[in-house]
mmCIF file of C-alpha atoms in Angstrom:
data_model
loop_
_atom_site.group_PDB
_atom_site.id
_atom_site.type_symbol
_atom_site.label_atom_id
_atom_site.label_comp_id
_atom_site.label_asym_id
_atom_site.label_seq_id
_atom_site.Cartn_x
_atom_site.Cartn_y
_atom_site.Cartn_z
ATOM 1 C CA MET A 741 130.424 132.015 48.585
ATOM 2 C CA GLU A 742 133.414 129.708 49.249
ATOM 3 C CA THR A 743 136.270 130.742 51.364
ATOM 4 C CA ASN A 744 139.827 129.745 51.121
ATOM 5 C CA ASP A 745 142.073 130.079 54.198
ATOM 6 C CA ARG A 746 144.704 130.750 52.520
ATOM 7 C CA LEU A 747 143.206 134.138 51.294
ATOM 8 C CA ASN A 748 142.168 134.880 54.811
ATOM 9 C CA PRO A 749 144.248 136.252 57.669
ATOM 10 C CA ALA A 750 144.888 133.745 60.759
ATOM 11 C CA SER A 751 141.992 134.159 63.575
ATOM 12 C CA PRO A 752 143.597 135.791 66.486
ATOM 13 C CA ASP A 753 142.493 133.432 68.761
ATOM 14 C CA THR A 754 144.864 131.159 67.321
ATOM 15 C CA PRO A 755 148.196 132.852 66.500
ATOM 16 C CA LYS A 756 151.060 130.398 65.292
ATOM 17 C CA GLY A 757 153.737 129.432 67.352
ATOM 18 C CA ARG A 758 151.339 130.140 70.675
ATOM 19 C CA GLY A 759 149.827 127.733 73.134
ATOM 20 C CA LYS A 760 150.272 124.356 74.771
ATOM 21 C CA ASP A 761 151.844 122.748 71.655
ATOM 22 C CA SER A 762 154.510 125.110 71.134
ATOM 23 C CA SER A 763 156.074 124.349 74.689
ATOM 24 C CA GLU A 764 158.764 122.076 75.649
ATOM 25 C CA ARG A 765 159.209 119.153 78.115
ATOM 26 C CA ARG A 766 162.417 117.156 78.704
ATOM 27 C CA CYS A 767 162.229 113.124 77.655
ATOM 28 C CA ILE A 768 163.020 111.154 80.725
ATOM 29 C CA LEU A 769 164.417 108.617 78.071
ATOM 30 C CA THR A 770 166.990 111.055 76.625
ATOM 31 C CA GLY A 771 167.331 114.154 78.876
ATOM 32 C CA GLU A 772 166.599 116.018 75.738
ATOM 33 C CA PRO A 773 164.019 118.758 75.788
ATOM 34 C CA ALA A 774 161.612 118.606 72.760
ATOM 35 C CA PRO A 775 158.336 119.873 71.903
ATOM 36 C CA ARG A 776 155.352 118.340 73.187
ATOM 37 C CA THR A 777 153.919 117.600 70.111
ATOM 38 C CA GLY A 778 156.698 114.825 69.816
ATOM 39 C CA LEU A 779 156.279 113.606 73.039
ATOM 40 C CA ILE A 780 153.845 111.299 75.284
ATOM 41 C CA ARG A 781 153.198 111.710 78.752
ATOM 42 C CA LEU A 782 152.653 109.237 80.947
ATOM 43 C CA ALA A 783 151.069 109.302 84.450
ATOM 44 C CA LEU A 784 149.812 107.534 87.521
ATOM 45 C CA GLY A 785 146.291 106.057 87.358
ATOM 46 C CA PRO A 786 144.555 105.701 90.217
ATOM 47 C CA GLU A 787 145.729 102.343 91.228
ATOM 48 C CA GLY A 788 149.268 103.640 90.993
ATOM 49 C CA GLN A 789 149.291 101.727 87.353
ATOM 50 C CA VAL A 790 151.638 103.815 84.718
ATOM 51 C CA ALA A 791 149.708 104.662 81.663
ATOM 52 C CA ALA A 792 149.679 107.250 78.822
ATOM 53 C CA ASP A 793 148.137 110.644 79.786
ATOM 54 C CA TRP A 794 146.507 111.499 76.420
ATOM 55 C CA SER A 795 144.384 114.559 77.924
ATOM 56 C CA GLU A 796 147.893 115.805 79.478
ATOM 57 C CA ARG A 797 145.761 116.807 82.198
ATOM 58 C CA LEU A 798 145.937 114.046 85.028
ATOM 59 C CA PRO A 799 146.855 115.118 88.575
ATOM 60 C CA GLY A 800 150.179 114.561 89.644
ATOM 61 C CA ARG A 801 153.694 114.109 88.306
ATOM 62 C CA GLY A 802 154.420 113.096 84.763
ATOM 63 C CA ALA A 803 156.979 111.738 83.027
ATOM 64 C CA TRP A 804 157.573 112.581 79.052
ATOM 65 C CA ILE A 805 158.807 110.334 76.671
ATOM 66 C CA THR A 806 159.957 110.611 72.884
ATOM 67 C CA ALA A 807 157.125 109.041 70.589
ATOM 68 C CA ASP A 808 159.810 106.440 69.367
ATOM 69 C CA ARG A 809 159.289 102.771 69.992
ATOM 70 C CA THR A 810 162.881 101.571 69.300
ATOM 71 C CA LEU A 811 163.949 103.848 72.224
ATOM 72 C CA PHE A 812 161.436 103.017 74.349
ATOM 73 C CA ASP A 813 162.075 99.444 73.980
ATOM 74 C CA THR A 814 165.766 99.567 74.211
ATOM 75 C CA VAL A 815 165.407 101.186 77.719
ATOM 76 C CA ALA A 816 162.788 99.007 78.663
ATOM 77 C CA ALA A 817 165.022 96.134 77.780
ATOM 78 C CA LYS A 818 167.902 97.566 79.437
ATOM 79 C CA GLY A 819 165.801 97.838 82.829
ATOM 80 C CA ARG A 820 166.340 101.626 82.872
ATOM 81 C CA LEU A 821 162.700 102.755 82.396
ATOM 82 C CA ARG A 822 161.519 101.790 86.135
ATOM 83 C CA GLY A 823 164.504 103.788 87.016
ATOM 84 C CA ALA A 824 163.519 106.720 84.625
ATOM 85 C CA LEU A 825 159.882 107.017 86.202
ATOM 86 C CA ALA A 826 161.353 106.452 89.600
ATOM 87 C CA ARG A 827 163.161 109.646 89.519
ATOM 88 C CA ALA A 828 160.400 111.615 87.470
ATOM 89 C CA PHE A 829 157.353 110.577 90.191
ATOM 90 C CA LYS A 830 159.319 111.035 92.790
ATOM 91 C CA GLY A 831 158.892 107.379 94.302
ATOM 92 C CA ASN A 832 158.652 103.795 93.364
ATOM 93 C CA GLY A 833 155.392 103.664 94.564
ATOM 94 C CA PHE A 834 153.978 102.884 91.099
ATOM 95 C CA SER A 835 153.125 99.387 89.181
ATOM 96 C CA LEU A 836 154.723 99.161 85.279
ATOM 97 C CA PRO A 837 152.425 97.024 82.977
ATOM 98 C CA ASP A 838 154.943 94.586 81.180
ATOM 99 C CA ASP A 839 152.549 95.435 77.782
ATOM 100 C CA LEU A 840 153.161 99.458 78.198
ATOM 101 C CA GLY A 841 154.400 99.743 74.548
ATOM 102 C CA ASP A 842 151.696 98.057 73.408
ATOM 103 C CA ARG A 843 149.511 100.085 75.230
ATOM 104 C CA ILE A 844 150.682 103.224 73.928
ATOM 105 C CA ALA A 845 151.158 102.002 70.271
ATOM 106 C CA ALA A 846 147.320 101.054 70.904
ATOM 107 C CA GLY A 847 146.414 104.505 72.405
ATOM 108 C CA LEU A 848 148.225 106.340 69.564
ATOM 109 C CA GLN A 849 145.986 104.562 67.032
ATOM 110 C CA GLN A 850 142.907 105.310 68.784
ATOM 111 C CA ARG A 851 143.904 108.867 68.973
ATOM 112 C CA LEU A 852 144.441 109.530 65.456
ATOM 113 C CA LEU A 853 141.255 107.833 64.230
ATOM 114 C CA ALA A 854 139.129 110.090 66.750
ATOM 115 C CA ARG A 855 141.038 113.020 65.871
ATOM 116 C CA LEU A 856 139.926 111.741 62.023
ATOM 117 C CA GLY A 857 136.522 111.627 63.175
ATOM 118 C CA LEU A 858 136.349 114.986 64.746
ATOM 119 C CA GLU A 859 137.540 116.613 61.764
ATOM 120 C CA LYS A 860 135.068 115.069 59.486
ATOM 121 C CA ARG A 861 132.503 116.002 61.790
ATOM 122 C CA SER A 862 133.391 119.495 61.794
ATOM 123 C CA GLY A 863 133.755 119.596 57.726
ATOM 124 C CA THR A 864 137.761 119.682 57.745
ATOM 125 C CA LEU A 865 138.254 116.632 56.669
ATOM 126 C CA ILE A 866 136.831 115.220 53.123
ATOM 127 C CA LEU A 867 137.243 111.629 51.851
ATOM 128 C CA GLY A 868 137.435 110.242 48.230
ATOM 129 C CA GLY A 869 140.166 110.234 45.628
ATOM 130 C CA ASP A 870 137.387 112.852 43.245
ATOM 131 C CA ARG A 871 136.814 115.170 45.961
ATOM 132 C CA VAL A 872 140.559 115.399 47.159
ATOM 133 C CA ARG A 873 141.573 116.346 43.398
ATOM 134 C CA GLU A 874 138.441 118.528 43.301
ATOM 135 C CA ALA A 875 139.931 120.654 46.390
ATOM 136 C CA LEU A 876 143.283 120.515 45.181
ATOM 137 C CA ALA A 877 142.517 122.035 41.673
ATOM 138 C CA LYS A 878 140.911 124.816 43.951
ATOM 139 C CA GLY A 879 143.941 125.346 46.000
ATOM 140 C CA LYS A 880 142.101 124.425 49.296
ATOM 141 C CA VAL A 881 143.970 121.366 50.598
ATOM 142 C CA PHE A 882 146.488 122.019 53.519
ATOM 143 C CA ALA A 883 147.265 117.959 53.587
ATOM 144 C CA VAL A 884 146.787 114.748 52.066
ATOM 145 C CA LEU A 885 146.210 111.587 53.409
ATOM 146 C CA HIS A 886 146.230 107.806 52.234
ATOM 147 C CA ALA A 887 145.314 104.681 53.853
ATOM 148 C CA ALA A 888 148.470 102.233 54.599
ATOM 149 C CA ASP A 889 147.172 100.002 51.667
ATOM 150 C CA ALA A 890 146.354 102.413 49.101
ATOM 151 C CA ARG A 891 147.266 101.464 45.691
ATOM 152 C CA PRO A 892 150.483 103.104 44.450
ATOM 153 C CA ASP A 893 149.182 104.322 41.154
ATOM 154 C CA GLY A 894 145.834 106.334 42.753
ATOM 155 C CA SER A 895 148.159 107.799 45.638
ATOM 156 C CA ASP A 896 151.085 108.817 43.440
ATOM 157 C CA ARG A 897 148.851 110.727 40.930
ATOM 158 C CA ILE A 898 147.230 112.473 43.956
ATOM 159 C CA ASP A 899 150.797 113.463 45.586
ATOM 160 C CA GLY A 900 151.917 114.663 41.918
ATOM 161 C CA MET A 901 149.043 117.017 41.806
ATOM 162 C CA ALA A 902 149.786 118.281 45.430
ATOM 163 C CA ARG A 903 153.710 118.861 44.710
ATOM 164 C CA ALA A 904 152.212 120.882 41.722
ATOM 165 C CA VAL A 905 149.963 122.774 43.511
ATOM 166 C CA GLY A 906 151.979 123.590 46.344
ATOM 167 C CA GLU A 907 154.746 124.638 43.882
ATOM 168 C CA SER A 908 151.968 127.131 42.624
ATOM 169 C CA LEU A 909 151.125 128.516 45.756
ATOM 170 C CA GLY A 910 154.736 128.665 46.758
ATOM 171 C CA GLU A 911 154.307 126.352 49.776
ATOM 172 C CA ASP A 912 154.175 122.599 50.686
ATOM 173 C CA ILE A 913 151.368 120.594 50.938
ATOM 174 C CA PRO A 914 151.921 117.247 52.923
ATOM 175 C CA HIS A 915 151.341 114.047 51.543
ATOM 176 C CA ARG A 916 151.772 111.227 53.680
ATOM 177 C CA ARG A 917 150.574 107.552 54.322
ATOM 178 C CA VAL A 918 148.392 106.670 57.569
ATOM 179 C CA PRO A 919 150.029 103.438 58.899
ATOM 180 C CA ILE A 920 146.451 102.435 59.596
ATOM 181 C CA ALA A 921 144.506 99.967 56.340
ATOM 182 C CA ARG A 922 141.471 101.121 55.123
ATOM 183 C CA ASP A 923 139.221 98.806 57.181
ATOM 184 C CA ALA A 924 140.092 100.749 60.067
ATOM 185 C CA LEU A 925 139.681 103.812 58.893
ATOM 186 C CA SER A 926 136.491 103.045 57.243
ATOM 187 C CA ALA A 927 134.966 101.988 60.502
ATOM 188 C CA ALA A 928 136.167 104.648 62.382
ATOM 189 C CA LEU A 929 134.800 107.098 59.695
ATOM 190 C CA GLY A 930 131.506 105.564 59.188
ATOM 191 C CA ARG A 931 132.243 105.431 55.426
ATOM 192 C CA GLU A 932 132.999 102.276 52.937
ATOM 193 C CA ASN A 933 136.719 102.425 51.297
ATOM 194 C CA VAL A 934 138.426 105.324 52.705
ATOM 195 C CA VAL A 935 141.476 105.364 51.133
ATOM 196 C CA HIS A 936 142.142 109.014 50.169
ATOM 197 C CA MET A 937 142.033 111.757 52.720
ATOM 198 C CA ALA A 938 142.227 115.526 52.417
ATOM 199 C CA LEU A 939 142.323 118.333 55.352
ATOM 200 C CA VAL A 940 141.112 121.533 54.173
ATOM 201 C CA ASP A 941 141.885 123.735 57.160
ATOM 202 C CA GLU A 942 145.405 124.401 58.043
ATOM 203 C CA GLY A 943 144.449 124.316 61.821
ATOM 204 C CA ALA A 944 143.101 120.762 61.226
ATOM 205 C CA ALA A 945 145.963 119.583 59.313
ATOM 206 C CA THR A 946 148.377 120.826 61.869
ATOM 207 C CA ARG A 947 146.079 118.673 64.511
ATOM 208 C CA VAL A 948 146.223 115.832 62.609
ATOM 209 C CA LEU A 949 149.833 115.545 61.284
ATOM 210 C CA ALA A 950 150.974 116.234 64.842
ATOM 211 C CA ASP A 951 149.394 112.843 65.806
ATOM 212 C CA LEU A 952 149.874 111.186 62.957
ATOM 213 C CA ASP A 953 153.746 112.041 63.635
ATOM 214 C CA ARG A 954 153.221 110.738 66.934
ATOM 215 C CA LEU A 955 152.246 107.308 65.574
ATOM 216 C CA ALA A 956 154.571 107.289 62.781
ATOM 217 C CA GLY A 957 157.235 107.813 65.531
ATOM 218 C CA PHE A 958 156.231 105.211 67.777
ATOM 219 C CA CYS A 959 154.625 102.476 65.221
ATOM 220 C CA GLY A 960 156.873 103.262 62.152
ATOM 221 C CA ASP A 961 155.061 103.706 58.814
ATOM 222 C CA LYS A 962 153.688 100.188 58.375
ATOM 223 C CA PRO A 963 150.419 99.383 59.365
ATOM 224 C CA ALA A 964 149.932 97.524 62.739
ATOM 225 C CA ASP A 965 149.246 93.807 62.342
ATOM 226 C CA ASP A 966 146.653 94.153 65.076
ATOM 227 C CA VAL A 967 144.452 96.734 63.094
ATOM 228 C CA LYS A 968 141.103 96.680 64.906
ATOM 229 C CA SER A 969 137.744 95.751 63.754
ATOM 230 C CA ALA A 970 134.604 98.071 63.388
ATOM 231 C CA GLU A 971 133.040 96.590 66.613
ATOM 232 C CA ASP A 972 136.618 96.796 68.456
ATOM 233 C CA TRP A 973 137.510 100.288 67.445
ATOM 234 C CA ALA A 974 133.852 101.272 68.538
ATOM 235 C CA ALA A 975 134.000 100.032 72.053
ATOM 236 C CA GLY A 976 137.480 101.325 72.695
ATOM 237 C CA ALA A 977 136.962 104.800 71.082
ATOM 238 C CA THR A 978 136.501 106.350 74.067
ATOM 239 C CA GLU A 979 139.270 105.009 76.427
ATOM 240 C CA VAL A 980 141.223 107.571 74.339
ATOM 241 C CA ALA A 981 139.520 111.398 74.702
ATOM 242 C CA LEU A 982 140.950 114.266 73.254
ATOM 243 C CA PRO A 983 141.259 117.274 75.476
ATOM 244 C CA LEU A 984 138.053 119.406 75.520
ATOM 245 C CA ARG A 985 139.860 122.167 74.443
ATOM 246 C CA GLU A 986 139.921 120.650 70.751
ATOM 247 C CA ARG A 987 136.451 119.437 70.683
ATOM 248 C CA HIS A 988 134.308 120.781 67.911
#
């Protein structure tokens, strides 16, 4: 029998508004507290080099920054980044890569691709316009995603259907463009011509949209100029490991 998460009570193991993602940290660039889902943790590697801590588990002091590339570049350009990090790390014994912003952007892209791969293997991400429309018609979709280079006519049709279905359910079904082109999505997901996608599980939609918001916040909505090839992505996929608690 087919199931629909909207008709089933939430699992007691995953209460809304609880857990790590609902906690807040203070951004060292703005001084303002914000949910961890909108922040990026920086930490020191074994050789004292500043790097993004995607697992949020590396030992030692961490420094949290807002996922905002314009803010990051402005602070770095004014020479205030090192000082902010020195205060967070309680010392100056670290090296700051000149291309840290680019490394963070690449890591965010890899993390989203890895996340989509996990959800696909778990059966919570479906691919293809026909399957997305079919799932929408059954009220089973919690978020719709399109490749950055998706044709407007195809994505607009699906988005219109998502809005209509959402209205009938009395809720919003997010529909977003991913700032990654179809070639990179296809390479990461092992499927040719990945353009339209849908998340058919509420928890999966929350996880993916959180990673998408970070990527869009730091890199903008346009696809990066240096989107990885299939070989490059496969070689670097292990560089951004997802927390063990999120593996399926």
